[in-house]
mmCIF file of C-alpha atoms and ligand atoms in Angstrom:
data_model
loop_
_atom_site.group_PDB
_atom_site.id
_atom_site.type_symbol
_atom_site.label_atom_id
_atom_site.label_comp_id
_atom_site.label_asym_id
_atom_site.label_seq_id
_atom_site.Cartn_x
_atom_site.Cartn_y
_atom_site.Cartn_z
ATOM 1 C CA MET L 12 70.420 103.402 106.272
ATOM 2 C CA ASP L 13 69.809 105.368 103.069
ATOM 3 C CA LEU L 14 70.716 103.839 99.733
ATOM 4 C CA ILE L 15 72.418 106.169 97.294
ATOM 5 C CA PRO L 16 70.996 105.912 93.779
ATOM 6 C CA PHE L 17 73.421 105.528 90.926
ATOM 7 C CA TYR L 18 73.061 107.775 87.873
ATOM 8 C CA VAL L 19 75.137 106.264 85.084
ATOM 9 C CA GLY L 20 77.588 108.780 83.735
ATOM 10 C CA LEU L 21 75.665 111.841 84.873
ATOM 11 C CA ILE L 22 76.721 112.578 88.412
ATOM 12 C CA PRO L 23 80.115 111.598 89.802
ATOM 13 C CA PHE L 24 79.851 109.100 92.615
ATOM 14 C CA PRO L 25 80.032 110.999 95.922
ATOM 15 C CA LYS L 26 83.612 111.104 97.165
ATOM 16 C CA LYS L 27 83.551 109.987 100.764
ATOM 17 C CA SER L 28 86.124 108.487 103.054
ATOM 18 C CA MET L 29 86.405 104.709 103.134
ATOM 19 C CA ASP L 30 84.835 104.380 106.562
ATOM 20 C CA ALA L 31 81.824 106.493 105.665
ATOM 21 C CA ASP L 32 78.493 104.835 104.901
ATOM 22 C CA MET L 33 78.931 104.127 101.193
ATOM 23 C CA LYS L 34 75.834 102.178 100.267
ATOM 24 C CA TYR L 35 74.937 101.868 96.629
ATOM 25 C CA LYS L 36 71.861 100.714 94.756
ATOM 26 C CA MET L 37 71.221 100.348 91.041
ATOM 27 C CA ASN L 38 67.835 101.555 89.883
ATOM 28 C CA PRO L 39 66.122 99.413 88.663
ATOM 29 C CA GLU L 40 67.851 96.547 90.437
ATOM 30 C CA PRO L 41 69.057 93.516 88.472
ATOM 31 C CA PRO L 42 67.195 90.189 88.983
ATOM 32 C CA LEU L 43 69.378 88.876 91.821
ATOM 33 C CA PRO L 44 68.700 87.606 95.345
ATOM 34 C CA PRO L 45 68.058 90.390 97.908
ATOM 35 C CA HIS L 46 71.256 92.252 98.681
ATOM 36 C CA TYR L 47 72.834 95.626 99.241
ATOM 37 C CA MET L 48 76.235 96.899 98.269
ATOM 38 C CA GLU L 49 78.932 98.926 99.888
ATOM 39 C CA VAL L 50 81.737 100.693 98.028
ATOM 40 C CA LEU L 51 85.106 99.194 98.895
ATOM 41 C CA ILE L 52 87.436 100.912 96.404
ATOM 42 C CA GLU L 53 86.460 104.211 94.869
ATOM 43 C CA GLU L 54 86.897 105.185 91.239
ATOM 44 C CA GLU L 55 89.674 107.660 92.019
ATOM 45 C CA GLU L 56 91.639 105.102 94.046
ATOM 46 C CA LEU L 57 91.402 102.658 91.146
ATOM 47 C CA ARG L 58 92.633 105.289 88.730
ATOM 48 C CA ILE L 59 95.665 106.142 90.853
ATOM 49 C CA ARG L 60 96.594 102.527 91.520
ATOM 50 C CA VAL L 61 96.246 101.521 87.857
ATOM 51 C CA GLN L 62 98.659 104.310 87.003
ATOM 52 C CA ASP L 63 101.169 102.969 89.574
ATOM 53 C CA LEU L 64 100.856 99.465 88.151
ATOM 54 C CA ALA L 65 101.407 100.783 84.634
ATOM 55 C CA ARG L 66 104.620 102.425 85.829
ATOM 56 C CA GLU L 67 105.841 99.149 87.398
ATOM 57 C CA VAL L 68 104.980 97.187 84.258
ATOM 58 C CA THR L 69 106.792 99.743 82.110
ATOM 59 C CA GLU L 70 109.944 99.451 84.233
ATOM 60 C CA ASN L 71 110.057 95.686 83.812
ATOM 61 C CA LEU L 72 108.608 95.068 80.361
ATOM 62 C CA GLY L 73 108.914 98.393 78.543
ATOM 63 C CA GLU L 74 111.771 97.207 76.348
ATOM 64 C CA ARG L 75 110.664 93.607 75.900
ATOM 65 C CA ASP L 76 107.845 93.832 73.363
ATOM 66 C CA PRO L 77 105.525 91.792 75.618
ATOM 67 C CA ILE L 78 102.210 90.109 74.890
ATOM 68 C CA ILE L 79 99.558 91.251 77.306
ATOM 69 C CA VAL L 80 97.039 88.502 77.973
ATOM 70 C CA CYS L 81 93.646 89.697 79.141
ATOM 71 C CA VAL L 82 91.759 87.034 81.079
ATOM 72 C CA LEU L 83 88.124 87.400 80.052
ATOM 73 C CA LYS L 84 85.659 88.371 81.041
ATOM 74 C CA GLY L 85 86.462 90.008 84.361
ATOM 75 C CA ALA L 86 89.706 91.753 83.405
ATOM 76 C CA PHE L 87 88.367 93.662 80.405
ATOM 77 C CA VAL L 88 87.788 96.960 82.206
ATOM 78 C CA PHE L 89 91.072 96.835 84.104
ATOM 79 C CA VAL L 90 93.051 95.961 80.959
ATOM 80 C CA ALA L 91 91.403 98.752 79.001
ATOM 81 C CA ASP L 92 92.497 101.292 81.608
ATOM 82 C CA LEU L 93 95.927 99.737 82.148
ATOM 83 C CA VAL L 94 96.982 99.581 78.479
ATOM 84 C CA ARG L 95 96.027 103.187 77.917
ATOM 85 C CA LYS L 96 98.689 104.102 80.475
ATOM 86 C CA LEU L 97 101.400 102.166 78.618
ATOM 87 C CA ASP L 98 103.377 103.890 75.907
ATOM 88 C CA PHE L 99 105.750 101.208 74.708
ATOM 89 C CA PRO L 100 105.283 98.552 72.005
ATOM 90 C CA PHE L 101 103.254 95.497 73.012
ATOM 91 C CA SER L 102 100.509 93.357 71.591
ATOM 92 C CA ILE L 103 97.390 92.177 73.339
ATOM 93 C CA ASP L 104 95.558 88.887 73.191
ATOM 94 C CA PHE L 105 92.616 87.383 75.034
ATOM 95 C CA LEU L 106 91.711 84.114 76.633
ATOM 96 C CA ARG L 107 88.760 83.074 78.670
ATOM 97 C CA ALA L 108 88.953 80.974 81.779
ATOM 98 C CA SER L 109 86.033 80.104 83.968
ATOM 99 C CA SER L 110 85.862 78.549 87.385
ATOM 100 C CA TYR L 111 82.788 79.978 89.002
ATOM 101 C CA GLY L 112 79.679 79.342 86.894
ATOM 102 C CA ASN L 113 76.960 81.489 88.377
ATOM 103 C CA SER L 114 77.821 80.849 91.986
ATOM 104 C CA VAL L 115 79.560 83.103 94.488
ATOM 105 C CA VAL L 116 81.756 80.196 95.622
ATOM 106 C CA THR L 117 84.358 78.596 93.393
ATOM 107 C CA SER L 118 83.567 75.264 91.752
ATOM 108 C CA GLY L 119 87.216 74.295 92.160
ATOM 109 C CA GLU L 120 87.492 73.564 88.446
ATOM 110 C CA VAL L 121 89.089 75.710 85.767
ATOM 111 C CA LYS L 122 88.258 75.562 82.076
ATOM 112 C CA LEU L 123 89.894 77.323 79.131
ATOM 113 C CA ASP L 124 86.853 78.407 77.092
ATOM 114 C CA LEU L 125 88.727 80.565 74.606
ATOM 115 C CA ASP L 126 92.416 80.390 73.773
ATOM 116 C CA LEU L 127 94.993 82.916 72.540
ATOM 117 C CA GLN L 128 95.283 83.587 68.819
ATOM 118 C CA GLN L 129 99.002 84.172 68.718
ATOM 119 C CA SER L 130 102.032 82.135 69.684
ATOM 120 C CA ILE L 131 103.789 83.156 72.891
ATOM 121 C CA SER L 132 106.926 81.156 72.152
ATOM 122 C CA ASN L 133 110.002 83.159 73.259
ATOM 123 C CA ARG L 134 107.802 86.134 74.144
ATOM 124 C CA HIS L 135 107.451 87.922 77.452
ATOM 125 C CA VAL L 136 103.889 87.400 78.655
ATOM 126 C CA LEU L 137 101.947 89.530 81.122
ATOM 127 C CA VAL L 138 98.752 87.830 82.274
ATOM 128 C CA VAL L 139 96.179 90.338 83.490
ATOM 129 C CA GLU L 140 93.483 89.088 85.864
ATOM 130 C CA ASP L 141 90.673 90.847 87.692
ATOM 131 C CA ILE L 142 91.071 88.949 90.955
ATOM 132 C CA VAL L 143 93.094 86.128 92.465
ATOM 133 C CA ASP L 144 90.926 84.304 94.978
ATOM 134 C CA THR L 145 91.886 80.653 95.559
ATOM 135 C CA GLY L 146 94.671 81.056 93.010
ATOM 136 C CA LEU L 147 93.411 78.059 91.022
ATOM 137 C CA THR L 148 92.786 80.009 87.819
ATOM 138 C CA VAL L 149 96.182 81.679 87.818
ATOM 139 C CA GLN L 150 97.952 78.436 88.658
ATOM 140 C CA TYR L 151 96.169 76.664 85.824
ATOM 141 C CA LEU L 152 96.806 79.454 83.329
ATOM 142 C CA LYS L 153 100.449 79.716 84.265
ATOM 143 C CA ALA L 154 100.985 75.991 83.734
ATOM 144 C CA SER L 155 99.112 76.049 80.444
ATOM 145 C CA LEU L 156 101.073 79.045 79.108
ATOM 146 C CA ASP L 157 104.400 77.793 80.481
ATOM 147 C CA ALA L 158 104.092 74.699 78.289
ATOM 148 C CA ARG L 159 104.205 76.959 75.195
ATOM 149 C CA GLY L 160 107.772 78.107 75.783
ATOM 150 C CA PRO L 161 107.447 81.824 76.605
ATOM 151 C CA ALA L 162 110.533 83.866 77.546
ATOM 152 C CA SER L 163 108.802 84.802 80.812
ATOM 153 C CA ILE L 164 105.372 84.922 82.411
ATOM 154 C CA SER L 165 104.306 87.483 84.964
ATOM 155 C CA ILE L 166 100.941 87.915 86.611
ATOM 156 C CA CYS L 167 99.143 91.195 87.197
ATOM 157 C CA SER L 168 95.933 91.146 89.189
ATOM 158 C CA LEU L 169 93.851 94.123 90.187
ATOM 159 C CA LEU L 170 92.597 92.395 93.330
ATOM 160 C CA HIS L 171 93.918 89.664 95.591
ATOM 161 C CA LYS L 172 92.141 87.849 98.426
ATOM 162 C CA PRO L 173 95.119 86.515 100.366
ATOM 163 C CA ALA L 174 92.870 84.761 102.903
ATOM 164 C CA ASN L 175 91.779 82.287 100.221
ATOM 165 C CA ASN L 176 95.092 81.628 98.586
ATOM 166 C CA VAL L 177 95.053 77.870 99.043
ATOM 167 C CA LYS L 178 97.136 77.332 95.901
ATOM 168 C CA LEU L 179 100.444 79.094 95.680
ATOM 169 C CA ALA L 180 99.900 81.700 93.003
ATOM 170 C CA PRO L 181 102.564 84.399 93.043
ATOM 171 C CA VAL L 182 101.165 87.711 91.847
ATOM 172 C CA ASP L 183 103.910 89.929 90.437
ATOM 173 C CA TYR L 184 101.790 93.085 90.229
ATOM 174 C CA CYS L 185 98.911 93.406 92.671
ATOM 175 C CA GLY L 186 96.524 96.352 92.759
ATOM 176 C CA PHE L 187 94.795 95.834 96.099
ATOM 177 C CA GLU L 188 94.615 93.145 98.753
ATOM 178 C CA ILE L 189 91.000 92.861 99.859
ATOM 179 C CA PRO L 190 89.076 90.990 102.564
ATOM 180 C CA ASN L 191 87.585 87.605 101.808
ATOM 181 C CA ASP L 192 84.203 88.980 100.641
ATOM 182 C CA PHE L 193 82.440 88.785 97.307
ATOM 183 C CA VAL L 194 82.985 91.949 95.269
ATOM 184 C CA VAL L 195 81.627 93.360 92.009
ATOM 185 C CA GLY L 196 82.316 96.281 89.695
ATOM 186 C CA TYR L 197 85.125 97.459 87.404
ATOM 187 C CA GLY L 198 84.681 94.289 85.320
ATOM 188 C CA LEU L 199 83.785 91.864 88.106
ATOM 189 C CA ASP L 200 80.291 90.446 88.067
ATOM 190 C CA TRP L 201 77.631 88.692 90.048
ATOM 191 C CA GLN L 202 75.726 86.432 87.637
ATOM 192 C CA GLY L 203 76.771 88.722 84.813
ATOM 193 C CA TYR L 204 75.623 91.956 86.458
ATOM 194 C CA TYR L 205 77.454 94.962 87.840
ATOM 195 C CA ARG L 206 80.533 94.792 85.564
ATOM 196 C CA ASN L 207 79.833 98.396 84.601
ATOM 197 C CA LEU L 208 80.222 99.901 88.077
ATOM 198 C CA PRO L 209 83.181 102.302 88.003
ATOM 199 C CA PHE L 210 84.155 101.276 91.576
ATOM 200 C CA ILE L 211 84.593 98.003 93.483
ATOM 201 C CA ALA L 212 81.743 97.182 95.866
ATOM 202 C CA GLN L 213 81.157 94.458 98.433
ATOM 203 C CA VAL L 214 77.930 92.499 98.041
ATOM 204 C CA HIS L 215 75.955 91.769 101.192
ATOM 205 C CA GLN L 216 73.090 89.327 100.748
ATOM 206 C CA THR L 217 70.144 90.085 102.991
HETATM 207 P P1 IMP Z 325 90.334 81.719 91.695
HETATM 208 O O1 IMP Z 325 90.587 80.669 90.647
HETATM 209 O O2 IMP Z 325 89.668 81.148 92.901
HETATM 210 O O3 IMP Z 325 91.572 82.519 92.062
HETATM 211 O O4 IMP Z 325 89.241 82.675 91.152
HETATM 212 C C1 IMP Z 325 89.487 83.533 90.180
HETATM 213 C C2 IMP Z 325 88.232 83.908 89.426
HETATM 214 O O5 IMP Z 325 87.031 83.773 90.194
HETATM 215 C C3 IMP Z 325 88.336 85.358 89.070
HETATM 216 O O6 IMP Z 325 88.979 85.515 87.830
HETATM 217 C C4 IMP Z 325 86.897 85.807 89.062
HETATM 218 O O7 IMP Z 325 86.342 85.614 87.782
HETATM 219 C C5 IMP Z 325 86.197 84.903 90.045
HETATM 220 N N1 IMP Z 325 86.041 85.586 91.367
HETATM 221 C C6 IMP Z 325 86.718 85.333 92.506
HETATM 222 N N2 IMP Z 325 86.329 86.124 93.505
HETATM 223 C C7 IMP Z 325 85.378 86.930 92.986
HETATM 224 C C8 IMP Z 325 84.569 88.000 93.538
HETATM 225 O O8 IMP Z 325 84.663 88.389 94.716
HETATM 226 N N3 IMP Z 325 83.696 88.593 92.684
HETATM 227 C C9 IMP Z 325 83.555 88.214 91.369
HETATM 228 N N4 IMP Z 325 84.284 87.228 90.815
HETATM 229 C C10 IMP Z 325 85.188 86.588 91.617
HETATM 230 MG MG1 MG Z 326 88.114 86.023 86.013
#
């Protein structure tokens, strides 16, 4: 199988159908265990879906002056694209939760490393996540934010792995349901790498 090189910003990623051989390789490769990657969700699909989500969010929160909470680090790319499709008043704040460390399997523990700057009391809150896997992070965040007396909390996640949803974490706005595989790109990382990929790719360790 041929690996397609990636030229940052110069050449658009080849548009192929989802079942085509969409292998991808960064050149030079980051210092990670041997692996190859396969595109799962293309840039154009992300763009279209983010637009749909923005429309749904606008319908529900457009007149409620919400606070959009970006869950760092993974959601930063998604949030940046999402908020640029919203044209109603809102403010944005950031928090950082971590559960994974450097591993590709969850540690089962969630920590709040960085908290919001503003009060969410009596405000409508939209929590934006990159991915809901076991649901632990979202469950923890929801409980933590709920205790601060918001008017409402809704959850928006670009990706959802329903196979792993051991904790009940209702996602109000979901971009894509994906198989139970490790993915990177569009903000999601593997040991800090690959957040810059404009698409979502599955990682296969070799
Ligand atoms: P959860 O608490 O198990 O739902 O995991 C949520 C967090 O784990 C996400 O916010 C991600 O930071 C990370 N995570 C889960 N699955 C993946 C993946 O496939 N790639 C990269 N990060 C992931
Ligand atoms: Mg995350």
